[in-house]
Amino acid sequence: MLKPGATIGILGGGQLARMLACAGARLGLRSHVFSPLADDPAFEVCAARTVADYTDEAALAAFAAAVDVVTYEFENVPAATAAFLDAHAPVRPNPRALALTQDRLVEKEFVRGLGIETAPFVDVADAAGLERAVAALGLPAILKTRRFGYDGKGQMTLREPADLAAADALLGAPCILEGFVPFAKEVSVVAARGADGEFRAYDLCENVHENHILALTVAPARVSLSTADEAVAITRRIAEAADYVGVIAVEMFVVAEAEGERLIVNEIAPRVHNSGHWTLDGAATSQFEQHMRAAAGLPLGSTRRHGARVEMRNLIGDQADRWREILAEEGACLHLYGKKETRPGRKMGHVTRVIPS
Amino acid sequence: MLKPGATIGILGGGQLARMLACAGARLGLRSHVFSPLADDPAFEVCAARTVADYTDEAALAAFAAAVDVVTYEFENVPAATAAFLDAHAPVRPNPRALALTQDRLVEKEFVRGLGIETAPFVDVADAAGLERAVAALGLPAILKTRRFGYDGKGQMTLREPADLAAADALLGAPCILEGFVPFAKEVSVVAARGADGEFRAYDLCENVHENHILALTVAPARVSLSTADEAVAITRRIAEAADYVGVIAVEMFVVAEAEGERLIVNEIAPRVHNSGHWTLDGAATSQFEQHMRAAAGLPLGSTRRHGARVEMRNLIGDQADRWREILAEEGACLHLYGKKETRPGRKMGHVTRVIPS
């Protein structure tokens, strides 16, 4: 258990690191941010900073020596970086959790190995493999690179045989083909597991994506109580199997069937997650503080929701230009990430609304 | 109206500046902290820092040039510093508000001039003046230095004539003697006035002091609705008369009389205030964000309270050693200020509890 005044090292300097650093400061924890990009938003709110590449071992060694524990804001920390740091300081979540979630094939096999349903999938190494995969799964299906995908990057939907010709762009890297899931809703569980094994989940989040990017989250999700309970139980099984410490998010599809709702795990994020941003204003403990508590080995906080319902809308690209209007809206909580440049598809901020009753 | 990415300069680097800087970051505002003390807590969460004395004009000029607006976390900013900065950048709240609240005599005369009741008081320049003041006000009475007092520093209670002998320690500086107010409760209004004159108050705060230091705040205060309304109206009158921009706190005594409650203004703080810390977890917009909004010329946020009641307890000196226990308490929100050294009477943190119903 770290003490107040301890330093948490954070790999990555984006908005998630920024919100983690501020949440840590509430608890008297110092943040040391490590990122290759000097302009990153998290550098504006941290006690110490390292601007260096993730492969710079001298910088990594100095960073590890300066911090009490290492965590990260994104799952694409190079495995060698995580292994190097792990030899010098505790890394939470552990590098195995990173490895499990960096590769879609490994992740899906891990989830299935726990007896949890995923979309049907086939490993795809090349064009011939893709043809075999399509024969097995049918169309439509989604071709994804096994690594480094996010916000719709590194994936394409194949609707008809002619679409396979365009797949070459992705097939330079190992891929998987995923069968199309005709879902009624997308939901996510944002939860935390403490260093002592304590597990706490927030209310189930209901998510709406636009152009493959999260647009809206509503908590609690409008699903049956038993579906919500099962979603949390699935997440707990995953976190325990990975000996996970920190906030974890598990995205799932809800499929509506005659006999009720069925859950299919889509993706695991070994970190705080966009669909948990509503907790900043809408829960007793934000997901960011919860993650810092877990990483520091402290007890987890209450996940109690404020109000009857909480909504979070992302501000993507020039949607953030509406900041004046949002600031003037009664009860709207505006969050801007301090990014220097607005780009289409870039997450610039979000707005939460707590609906009292 | 400043835009996201603008820089707010903050004079002072204590816990109030620290919480202001984090609140500004939520809105995409950068904070530049100016303090003579390199170890100050706010330096751990700001985008830019100046470690220099408040009389260092070269440092002040560079600071003013680097920021879009200047604000402060404490009322004892030297008048010359405020005047110098005001010539280079907008200072909010304005230097006149500072001047009004730095001197207890000036402050009380200003409040009385608005037709608002204060405790009886007499200016005291020396021992002979003190004897005349005691003759006028009677005992018990409280002798206070006109300037630089806080948390019971710079004041002593005179209960009987023999106590006057010990008053020499204070009489080296100009003082006032205040008549003793037999109050039923202490309350404070934490409110904000925007650059456009908009005024918004939080629920009235009920405060309990121990050893002259705030120990507990409960919101809303347990007073009549008309008393709460009058307290807000008094604060609004003060803020408007001072052409105030930012968060202001007005401490008042509630005197219980046969015909009802009477309010007596005790002290004005031209800044965010300890009795408003409950808003961090217990209101839609924290007092810190509210102040940053006002300083930046942005619209004020909702002051709506979460839950039926919110409590804030200060962690003074070694009370902060209870952090483990507080972290494990369901629904308690712990705040620690990152101060390097624990000293008796030093504010090390606070804990808020939102009571749902």
XYZ file of C-alpha atoms in Angstrom:
714
model
C 0.000 0.000 0.000
C 1.571 3.265 -1.117
C 1.370 6.306 1.141
C 0.325 9.855 0.335
C 3.234 11.574 -1.377
C 4.108 8.439 -3.355
C 4.636 8.785 -7.105
C 2.655 6.938 -9.768
C 4.361 6.668 -13.138
C 1.970 6.879 -16.069
C 2.914 5.715 -19.566
C 1.164 7.876 -22.127
C 0.280 11.539 -21.963
C -3.197 11.821 -23.491
C -6.492 12.773 -21.902
C -6.720 9.561 -19.903
C -3.327 10.217 -18.307
C -4.378 13.819 -17.712
C -7.507 12.780 -15.832
C -5.579 10.086 -13.943
C -3.000 12.644 -12.799
C -5.651 15.056 -11.509
C -7.446 12.210 -9.723
C -4.189 11.137 -8.112
C -3.519 14.675 -6.904
C -6.811 14.592 -4.953
C -5.390 11.689 -2.967
C -2.026 13.365 -2.418
C -0.345 11.154 -5.010
C 2.249 12.610 -7.377
C 2.146 11.700 -11.065
C 5.155 11.259 -13.314
C 4.098 11.173 -16.958
C 6.208 9.428 -19.605
C 5.382 10.151 -23.240
C 7.306 10.698 -26.469
C 5.146 13.754 -27.287
C 6.169 16.936 -25.442
C 2.850 18.604 -26.262
C 0.724 15.923 -24.640
C -2.202 17.104 -22.455
C -1.114 15.220 -19.330
C 2.134 17.174 -19.087
C 0.058 20.167 -17.942
C -1.049 18.535 -14.683
C 1.787 16.301 -13.500
C 4.477 16.656 -10.861
C 7.248 15.205 -13.044
C 7.651 14.471 -16.723
C 9.807 12.426 -19.072
C 9.687 13.124 -22.791
C 11.276 10.084 -24.392
C 10.558 7.191 -26.678
C 9.064 4.003 -25.203
C 12.154 2.141 -26.405
C 14.632 4.476 -24.671
C 15.958 2.171 -21.952
C 17.990 4.843 -20.175
C 14.902 7.028 -19.882
C 12.787 4.052 -18.822
C 15.289 3.085 -16.126
C 15.396 6.628 -14.725
C 11.575 6.753 -14.823
C 11.244 3.416 -13.022
C 13.705 4.577 -10.370
C 11.748 7.790 -9.808
C 8.318 6.198 -9.297
C 6.742 3.791 -6.806
C 4.489 2.010 -9.277
C 3.965 2.157 -13.046
C 0.614 2.234 -14.813
C -0.476 3.199 -18.318
C -3.273 4.895 -20.165
C -3.278 2.756 -23.303
C -2.904 -0.886 -24.191
C -0.337 -0.479 -26.930
C 2.621 -0.024 -24.617
C 5.306 -2.154 -26.326
C 5.682 -5.536 -24.614
C 9.443 -4.963 -24.291
C 8.793 -1.651 -22.500
C 6.422 -3.295 -20.046
C 8.851 -6.164 -19.429
C 11.766 -3.772 -18.894
C 9.791 -1.646 -16.426
C 8.402 -4.698 -14.646
C 11.944 -5.701 -13.749
C 12.469 -2.315 -12.053
C 9.127 -1.362 -10.463
C 5.657 -2.870 -9.957
C 3.598 -2.513 -13.155
C -0.176 -2.406 -12.623
C -2.111 -3.798 -14.428
C 0.519 -6.524 -14.922
C 2.259 -6.994 -18.290
C 0.347 -10.240 -18.894
C -2.926 -8.261 -18.948
C -1.334 -5.994 -21.534
C -0.197 -8.943 -23.641
C -3.674 -10.499 -23.466
C -5.368 -7.385 -24.808
C -2.832 -6.218 -27.379
C -3.648 -8.996 -29.797
C -7.277 -9.588 -30.761
C -6.652 -13.274 -31.409
C -4.983 -13.864 -28.034
C -7.700 -11.856 -26.294
C -10.564 -13.765 -27.894
C -8.953 -17.120 -27.164
C -8.429 -16.076 -23.546
C -12.067 -15.016 -23.171
C -13.373 -18.189 -24.802
C -11.061 -20.223 -22.595
C -13.001 -18.833 -19.633
C -16.243 -20.158 -21.128
C -17.381 -16.661 -22.123
C -18.970 -16.085 -25.522
C -17.276 -13.949 -28.169
C -18.185 -13.244 -31.770
C -17.118 -16.108 -34.053
C -13.587 -15.462 -35.351
C -10.914 -16.945 -37.583
C -7.204 -16.126 -37.691
C -6.230 -14.627 -41.060
C -2.622 -14.557 -42.265
C -3.090 -13.741 -45.946
C -5.545 -13.453 -48.847
C -6.005 -17.225 -49.121
C -6.678 -17.351 -45.354
C -9.235 -14.591 -45.713
C -11.104 -16.568 -48.378
C -11.201 -19.619 -46.118
C -12.356 -17.431 -43.181
C -15.168 -15.907 -45.233
C -16.232 -19.377 -46.320
C -16.381 -20.392 -42.653
C -18.106 -17.308 -41.191
C -20.111 -15.968 -44.113
C -20.742 -12.294 -44.872
C -21.081 -9.688 -43.578
C -17.970 -10.006 -41.424
C -15.356 -7.633 -40.062
C -11.682 -7.887 -40.877
C -9.439 -6.442 -38.161
C -5.709 -6.224 -37.684
C -4.771 -8.288 -34.640
C -2.833 -5.368 -33.138
C -2.929 -1.555 -32.823
C -6.552 -0.935 -33.794
C -8.724 1.700 -32.090
C -11.691 3.927 -32.931
C -12.339 1.962 -36.126
C -8.737 2.224 -37.304
C -7.316 -1.066 -38.605
C -10.646 -2.590 -39.528
C -13.069 -2.903 -42.424
C -16.484 -4.417 -42.903
C -16.811 -6.958 -45.701
C -20.384 -7.008 -46.976
C -20.061 -8.884 -50.249
C -17.392 -10.990 -52.003
C -16.221 -8.018 -54.088
C -15.121 -6.241 -50.879
C -12.350 -8.820 -50.361
C -10.288 -7.171 -53.094
C -9.868 -4.049 -50.892
C -8.664 -6.126 -47.928
C -5.045 -6.116 -49.081
C -4.545 -2.806 -47.279
C -4.997 -4.569 -43.932
C -3.466 -7.930 -44.811
C 0.072 -6.635 -44.597
C -0.293 -7.360 -40.876
C -1.788 -10.417 -39.134
C -5.585 -10.112 -38.973
C -8.650 -11.858 -37.714
C -12.041 -12.065 -39.332
C -14.937 -11.626 -36.947
C -18.455 -12.782 -37.694
C -21.058 -10.041 -37.653
C -23.106 -9.903 -34.432
C -26.651 -8.549 -34.949
C -26.685 -6.727 -31.607
C -29.569 -4.840 -30.031
C -27.286 -2.710 -27.853
C -23.628 -2.155 -27.048
C -22.761 -2.030 -23.361
C -19.602 -1.930 -21.290
C -18.656 -2.783 -17.760
C -16.207 -0.399 -16.125
C -14.916 -2.028 -12.978
C -11.847 -2.191 -10.794
C -9.936 -4.901 -9.031
C -7.744 -3.941 -6.096
C -4.332 -5.300 -5.197
C -6.093 -7.345 -2.484
C -8.572 -8.872 -4.965
C -11.494 -6.601 -4.034
C -13.749 -6.093 -7.076
C -16.166 -3.220 -7.695
C -18.146 -2.355 -10.808
C -19.926 0.823 -11.826
C -23.426 0.710 -13.227
C -23.510 -0.945 -16.624
C -22.853 1.582 -19.421
C -24.925 1.673 -22.608
C -22.903 2.940 -25.545
C -23.699 4.386 -28.949
C -20.941 4.578 -31.539
C -20.886 6.827 -34.595
C -18.272 6.211 -37.300
C -16.719 3.565 -35.032
C -16.085 6.177 -32.307
C -17.958 6.276 -29.010
C -20.513 9.082 -29.214
C -22.783 8.590 -26.187
C -22.817 6.622 -22.947
C -25.864 6.326 -20.682
C -25.664 4.807 -17.211
C -27.348 2.704 -16.115
C -27.840 0.733 -19.347
C -31.452 -0.077 -20.221
C -31.178 -3.859 -19.963
C -32.685 -6.400 -17.594
C -31.280 -6.655 -14.097
C -30.055 -10.188 -14.765
C -28.208 -9.070 -17.911
C -26.511 -6.283 -15.952
C -25.517 -8.749 -13.227
C -24.190 -11.225 -15.760
C -22.123 -8.516 -17.478
C -20.459 -7.698 -14.169
C -19.902 -11.382 -13.390
C -18.217 -11.872 -16.782
C -15.939 -8.911 -16.145
C -15.029 -10.209 -12.723
C -14.127 -13.610 -14.164
C -11.864 -11.941 -16.748
C -10.196 -9.683 -14.165
C -9.574 -12.554 -11.763
C -8.216 -14.856 -14.476
C -5.729 -12.147 -15.511
C -4.828 -11.367 -11.860
C -5.738 -7.864 -12.879
C -5.146 -4.762 -10.712
C -6.685 -1.453 -11.811
C -9.692 -0.292 -13.772
C -10.741 -2.615 -16.572
C -13.406 -2.084 -19.202
C -15.143 -4.881 -21.087
C -17.241 -4.008 -24.120
C -20.085 -6.382 -24.887
C -22.899 -6.803 -27.362
C -26.417 -7.429 -26.114
C -28.250 -9.736 -28.499
C -32.030 -9.821 -28.142
C -33.442 -13.315 -28.429
C -36.832 -14.880 -27.872
C -35.648 -16.335 -24.556
C -34.082 -13.054 -23.377
C -30.865 -11.044 -23.713
C -27.527 -12.716 -24.473
C -24.100 -11.135 -23.876
C -21.167 -11.458 -26.259
C -17.804 -10.020 -25.265
C -16.386 -7.736 -27.940
C -13.241 -6.186 -26.478
C -11.257 -5.723 -23.275
C -9.489 -2.459 -22.399
C -6.853 -2.838 -19.669
C -7.259 0.762 -18.522
C -9.704 3.526 -17.736
C -12.173 3.786 -20.583
C -14.086 6.445 -22.453
C -17.396 4.812 -21.516
C -16.505 5.428 -17.845
C -16.039 9.190 -18.181
C -19.525 9.768 -16.768
C -18.148 8.723 -13.359
C -16.182 12.008 -13.147
C -19.366 13.883 -12.322
C -21.857 11.079 -11.873
C -20.358 8.733 -9.275
C -18.994 8.981 -5.742
C -15.528 7.944 -6.975
C -14.422 8.598 -10.557
C -12.919 5.755 -12.587
C -9.683 7.753 -12.593
C -9.452 7.927 -8.817
C -10.498 4.268 -8.678
C -7.636 3.308 -10.973
C -5.116 5.340 -8.982
C -6.387 3.744 -5.767
C -5.944 0.272 -7.252
C -2.524 1.010 -8.745
C -1.370 2.398 -5.386
C -2.691 -0.639 -3.520
C -5.297 1.462 -1.679
C -8.875 0.382 -0.905
C -11.357 0.906 -3.745
C -13.907 3.715 -3.487
C -17.679 3.721 -3.701
C -19.081 3.294 -7.218
C -22.455 4.780 -6.228
C -24.121 6.776 -8.992
C -25.475 10.296 -8.492
C -28.943 10.986 -9.866
C -31.364 8.751 -11.704
C -29.294 8.623 -14.874
C -26.021 10.004 -16.159
C -25.200 10.757 -19.798
C -21.801 11.351 -21.347
C -21.356 12.704 -24.858
C -17.988 12.843 -26.543
C -16.893 16.026 -28.261
C -15.227 14.779 -31.439
C -13.296 17.124 -33.708
C -15.134 20.417 -34.142
C -17.984 19.352 -31.839
C -15.790 20.850 -29.129
C -16.312 24.266 -30.728
C -19.698 24.209 -28.951
C -17.948 24.801 -25.590
C -19.579 28.213 -24.983
C -23.063 26.780 -25.390
C -22.291 23.793 -23.157
C -20.796 26.014 -20.430
C -24.011 28.021 -20.386
C -26.241 24.925 -20.188
C -27.645 24.391 -16.685
C -26.151 21.264 -15.132
C -23.893 20.301 -18.047
C -20.311 19.477 -16.982
C -17.776 20.308 -19.680
C -14.421 18.574 -19.945
C -11.828 19.695 -22.474
C -8.540 17.888 -22.860
C -6.242 20.757 -23.750
C -5.266 19.342 -27.141
C -3.465 21.894 -29.259
C -4.950 20.855 -32.576
C -8.518 19.960 -33.563
C -8.681 17.122 -36.087
C -11.673 15.229 -37.510
C -12.278 12.108 -35.416
C -10.064 13.353 -32.583
C -11.506 13.218 -29.068
C -11.279 16.824 -27.870
C -13.448 16.605 -24.756
C -16.733 15.346 -23.387
C -19.777 16.597 -21.558
C -21.630 14.844 -18.763
C -25.150 15.457 -17.576
C -26.447 14.074 -14.284
C -30.231 13.730 -14.510
C -31.486 14.083 -10.931
C -34.698 12.052 -11.203
C -14.179 35.588 -22.517
C -11.047 33.454 -22.602
C -10.909 30.415 -24.854
C -9.868 26.848 -24.048
C -6.081 26.738 -24.017
C -5.855 30.136 -22.311
C -3.605 30.460 -19.270
C -4.759 31.553 -15.821
C -2.022 32.895 -13.572
C -2.486 31.983 -9.902
C -0.675 33.808 -7.113
C 0.019 31.389 -4.292
C 0.806 27.691 -4.434
C -1.099 26.131 -1.552
C -4.004 23.690 -1.593
C -6.456 26.269 -2.918
C -4.215 26.960 -5.920
C -3.773 23.202 -6.370
C -7.513 22.612 -6.515
C -7.997 25.653 -8.768
C -5.393 24.337 -11.219
C -7.036 20.897 -11.430
C -10.456 22.491 -11.905
C -9.077 24.684 -14.683
C -7.579 21.661 -16.428
C -11.078 20.108 -16.677
C -12.086 23.115 -18.766
C -8.978 22.986 -20.939
C -7.441 25.980 -19.160
C -3.717 26.040 -18.382
C -2.543 27.200 -14.954
C 0.647 29.116 -14.267
C 1.409 29.127 -10.548
C 3.501 31.887 -8.952
C 4.810 31.263 -5.437
C 7.998 31.936 -3.493
C 7.969 28.365 -2.140
C 9.304 25.759 -4.582
C 7.786 22.924 -2.549
C 4.245 24.241 -2.738
C 1.470 21.697 -3.494
C 0.108 23.516 -6.546
C 3.390 23.134 -8.428
C 2.533 19.439 -8.842
C -0.505 20.077 -11.051
C 0.237 23.171 -13.127
C 1.321 23.720 -16.718
C 3.857 26.449 -15.887
C 5.505 27.680 -12.705
C 7.374 30.675 -11.372
C 9.255 30.393 -8.090
C 9.911 33.974 -7.046
C 9.136 36.503 -4.381
C 5.955 38.570 -4.673
C 8.108 41.699 -4.795
C 10.265 40.477 -7.697
C 9.111 42.828 -10.458
C 11.048 41.129 -13.228
C 9.439 37.802 -12.345
C 6.018 39.457 -12.023
C 6.364 41.115 -15.419
C 7.335 37.835 -17.088
C 4.433 36.100 -15.311
C 1.935 38.758 -16.405
C 3.166 38.479 -19.981
C 2.757 34.692 -19.949
C -0.826 34.590 -18.701
C -4.219 35.810 -19.943
C -5.644 36.699 -16.539
C -4.308 36.753 -12.983
C -6.105 35.438 -9.914
C -4.984 34.472 -6.412
C -5.615 31.937 -3.713
C -5.123 34.194 -0.704
C -5.994 37.739 0.318
C -2.561 38.756 1.560
C -1.097 39.365 -1.874
C 0.865 42.608 -1.309
C -1.042 45.622 -2.630
C 2.001 46.676 -4.663
C 2.107 43.253 -6.318
C -1.564 43.449 -7.254
C -1.164 46.995 -8.585
C 1.911 46.044 -10.630
C 0.165 43.028 -12.165
C -3.025 44.986 -12.787
C -1.073 47.309 -15.063
C 0.015 44.327 -17.178
C -2.915 41.857 -17.177
C -6.513 41.664 -15.933
C -6.535 40.805 -12.205
C -9.702 39.029 -10.993
C -10.998 39.646 -8.361
C -9.884 43.254 -8.796
C -7.189 44.791 -6.547
C -9.797 46.936 -4.795
C -11.504 43.779 -3.494
C -8.125 42.680 -2.161
C -7.545 46.029 -0.465
C -11.020 45.921 1.105
C -10.411 42.548 2.709
C -6.754 42.849 3.727
C -7.502 45.219 6.551
C -10.164 44.293 9.094
C -10.956 47.943 9.793
C -11.413 48.851 6.131
C -13.475 45.701 5.572
C -15.816 46.351 8.483
C -16.302 49.979 7.487
C -17.069 48.890 3.929
C -19.651 46.353 5.104
C -21.287 48.796 7.506
C -21.341 51.391 4.750
C -23.597 49.007 2.817
C -26.034 48.966 5.733
C -25.005 45.445 6.751
C -24.472 44.601 10.397
C -21.034 43.678 11.762
C -19.831 43.004 15.304
C -19.173 46.265 17.164
C -15.547 47.309 16.662
C -13.060 50.016 17.635
C -9.749 50.884 15.954
C -6.829 50.281 18.357
C -3.429 51.890 17.797
C -1.786 51.316 21.164
C -2.282 50.297 24.812
C -4.140 53.492 25.672
C -6.405 52.971 22.694
C -7.066 49.415 23.822
C -8.177 50.648 27.246
C -10.570 53.114 25.626
C -11.869 50.383 23.307
C -12.497 47.995 26.197
C -14.322 50.763 28.034
C -16.519 51.265 24.981
C -17.236 47.603 24.076
C -16.908 45.828 27.422
C -15.514 42.343 27.932
C -15.252 39.711 26.638
C -13.915 41.124 23.394
C -11.474 39.987 20.717
C -8.331 41.868 19.832
C -7.196 41.271 16.267
C -4.381 42.634 14.150
C -5.893 44.588 11.265
C -3.809 42.670 8.726
C -2.397 39.182 8.065
C -4.548 37.168 10.447
C -5.885 33.698 9.606
C -6.896 30.506 11.441
C -6.793 32.305 14.804
C -3.326 33.732 14.186
C -3.031 37.422 15.072
C -5.880 37.442 17.555
C -6.603 36.948 21.247
C -9.713 36.893 23.362
C -9.794 39.313 26.293
C -12.053 37.926 29.012
C -11.119 40.075 32.001
C -9.125 43.279 32.604
C -6.008 41.299 33.582
C -5.842 39.868 30.038
C -4.989 43.331 28.657
C -1.438 43.000 29.959
C -0.777 40.195 27.469
C -2.046 42.268 24.549
C 1.337 43.921 23.953
C 2.328 40.980 21.740
C -0.294 42.057 19.181
C -0.122 45.829 19.681
C 3.116 46.160 17.736
C 0.840 46.301 14.685
C -2.423 48.233 14.173
C -5.342 46.324 15.689
C -9.067 46.433 16.130
C -11.087 45.326 19.112
C -14.250 43.466 18.245
C -17.169 43.073 20.606
C -18.071 39.494 21.430
C -21.070 38.180 19.482
C -23.043 35.505 21.363
C -23.808 33.535 18.204
C -25.974 30.436 17.886
C -24.264 29.275 14.700
C -21.524 30.271 12.299
C -22.435 30.140 8.619
C -20.852 31.188 5.349
C -22.052 32.000 1.890
C -19.845 30.734 -0.926
C -20.941 32.426 -4.121
C -19.583 33.650 -7.415
C -20.031 36.700 -9.533
C -19.219 36.467 -13.213
C -17.520 39.055 -15.399
C -20.988 39.853 -16.792
C -22.480 40.421 -13.313
C -24.222 37.043 -13.089
C -24.407 35.934 -9.437
C -24.821 32.387 -8.119
C -24.600 31.096 -4.561
C -24.171 27.588 -3.206
C -26.342 26.328 -0.369
C -25.586 28.149 2.872
C -22.735 26.460 4.779
C -22.889 25.828 8.517
C -19.437 25.862 10.071
C -17.929 24.575 13.293
C -14.515 25.845 14.341
C -12.151 24.177 16.778
C -9.133 26.119 18.065
C -10.057 28.931 15.650
C -9.679 26.583 12.659
C -12.593 25.345 10.564
C -13.303 21.751 11.576
C -16.646 20.911 9.967
C -18.969 22.327 7.315
C -22.487 21.041 6.714
C -24.547 22.125 3.707
C -27.275 23.186 3.733
C -27.038 25.073 7.037
C -29.809 24.339 9.505
C -31.333 27.819 9.587
C -34.662 29.214 8.428
C -35.227 29.671 4.725
C -35.496 33.440 5.164
C -32.157 33.564 7.005
C -30.512 31.581 4.201
C -32.015 33.924 1.605
C -30.890 36.985 3.542
C -27.339 35.629 3.830
C -27.173 35.246 0.058
C -28.660 38.716 -0.477
C -26.014 40.241 1.830
C -23.250 38.479 -0.087
C -24.636 39.671 -3.388
C -24.728 43.261 -2.127
C -21.081 43.010 -1.035
C -19.968 41.432 -4.325
C -21.783 44.025 -6.409
C -20.474 46.952 -4.363
C -16.905 45.698 -4.861
C -17.515 44.999 -8.591
C -16.280 41.571 -7.675
C -15.450 38.817 -10.198
C -14.762 35.313 -8.899
C -15.743 33.181 -5.943
C -16.297 35.117 -2.723
C -16.987 33.773 0.748
C -18.697 35.733 3.498
C -18.597 34.358 7.039
C -21.497 35.356 9.249
C -22.773 34.769 12.761
C -26.370 33.706 13.294
C -27.712 35.217 16.498
C -30.880 33.630 17.876
C -33.346 36.197 19.176
C -36.910 36.078 20.367
C -38.102 37.554 17.069
C -36.000 35.154 14.950
C -32.472 34.765 13.563
C -30.236 37.791 12.940
C -27.149 37.790 10.695
C -23.904 39.575 11.528
C -21.100 39.628 8.971
C -17.799 38.468 10.441
C -15.329 38.269 7.579
C -15.014 38.378 3.794
C -12.633 36.116 1.872
C -11.956 37.301 -1.702
C -11.259 33.782 -2.943
C -12.344 30.169 -2.836
C -12.885 29.176 0.766
C -12.402 26.158 3.000
C -16.127 26.119 3.827
C -16.818 25.567 0.105
C -14.686 22.428 -0.228
C -17.817 20.258 0.005
C -18.707 21.424 -3.500
C -15.856 19.298 -4.931
C -17.934 16.155 -4.435
C -21.286 17.578 -3.417
C -22.271 20.042 -6.147
C -22.681 20.023 -9.911
C -19.843 22.576 -10.267
C -17.087 22.845 -7.646
C -16.221 26.253 -6.196
C -12.821 25.838 -7.859
C -14.266 25.390 -11.344
C -16.722 28.192 -10.596
C -13.851 30.541 -9.738
C -11.891 29.577 -12.848
C -15.012 30.126 -14.971
C -15.489 33.592 -13.468
C -11.811 34.539 -13.759
C -11.820 33.436 -17.399
C -14.994 35.394 -18.134
C -16.971 32.210 -18.832
C -20.605 31.561 -17.807
C -21.033 30.331 -14.228
C -21.943 26.683 -13.615
C -24.816 25.091 -11.741
C -24.524 25.245 -7.944
C -26.983 22.368 -7.470
C -26.189 20.159 -4.489
C -25.962 16.355 -4.707
C -27.777 14.421 -2.008
C -29.805 15.574 0.945
C -26.827 16.915 2.846
C -23.082 17.210 2.359
C -20.493 17.271 5.132
C -16.864 18.357 4.917
C -14.371 17.699 7.707
C -10.908 19.198 7.677
C -7.922 16.996 8.363
C -5.726 19.162 10.564
C -2.192 18.113 11.482
C -2.024 14.425 12.338
C -5.756 13.922 11.687
C -4.612 13.226 8.123
C -2.840 10.109 9.404
C -6.327 8.523 9.354
C -6.202 8.389 5.529
C -6.297 4.566 5.363
C -9.449 4.404 7.426
C -11.133 7.182 5.417
C -10.237 5.541 2.101
C -11.920 2.364 3.285
C -15.086 4.159 4.434
C -17.983 3.672 2.009
C -18.849 6.944 0.312
C -16.178 9.085 1.980
C -14.196 11.238 -0.482
C -10.639 11.868 0.676
C -8.623 14.882 -0.396
C -4.984 15.257 0.561
C -2.994 18.331 -0.369
C 0.437 16.821 -0.919
C 2.111 18.879 1.798
C 5.565 17.591 2.585
C 5.456 18.221 6.309
C 2.715 17.606 8.876
C 2.510 20.343 11.522
C -0.022 20.914 14.310
C -2.769 23.241 13.080
C -1.771 22.773 9.433
C -4.532 21.910 6.968
C -3.357 18.635 5.409
C -6.543 17.577 3.656
C -10.280 17.161 4.040
C -12.944 14.532 3.649
C -16.409 15.030 2.179
C -19.440 12.831 2.636
C -22.529 13.172 0.444
C -25.544 11.881 2.391
C -27.984 10.664 -0.264
C -31.246 11.139 1.636
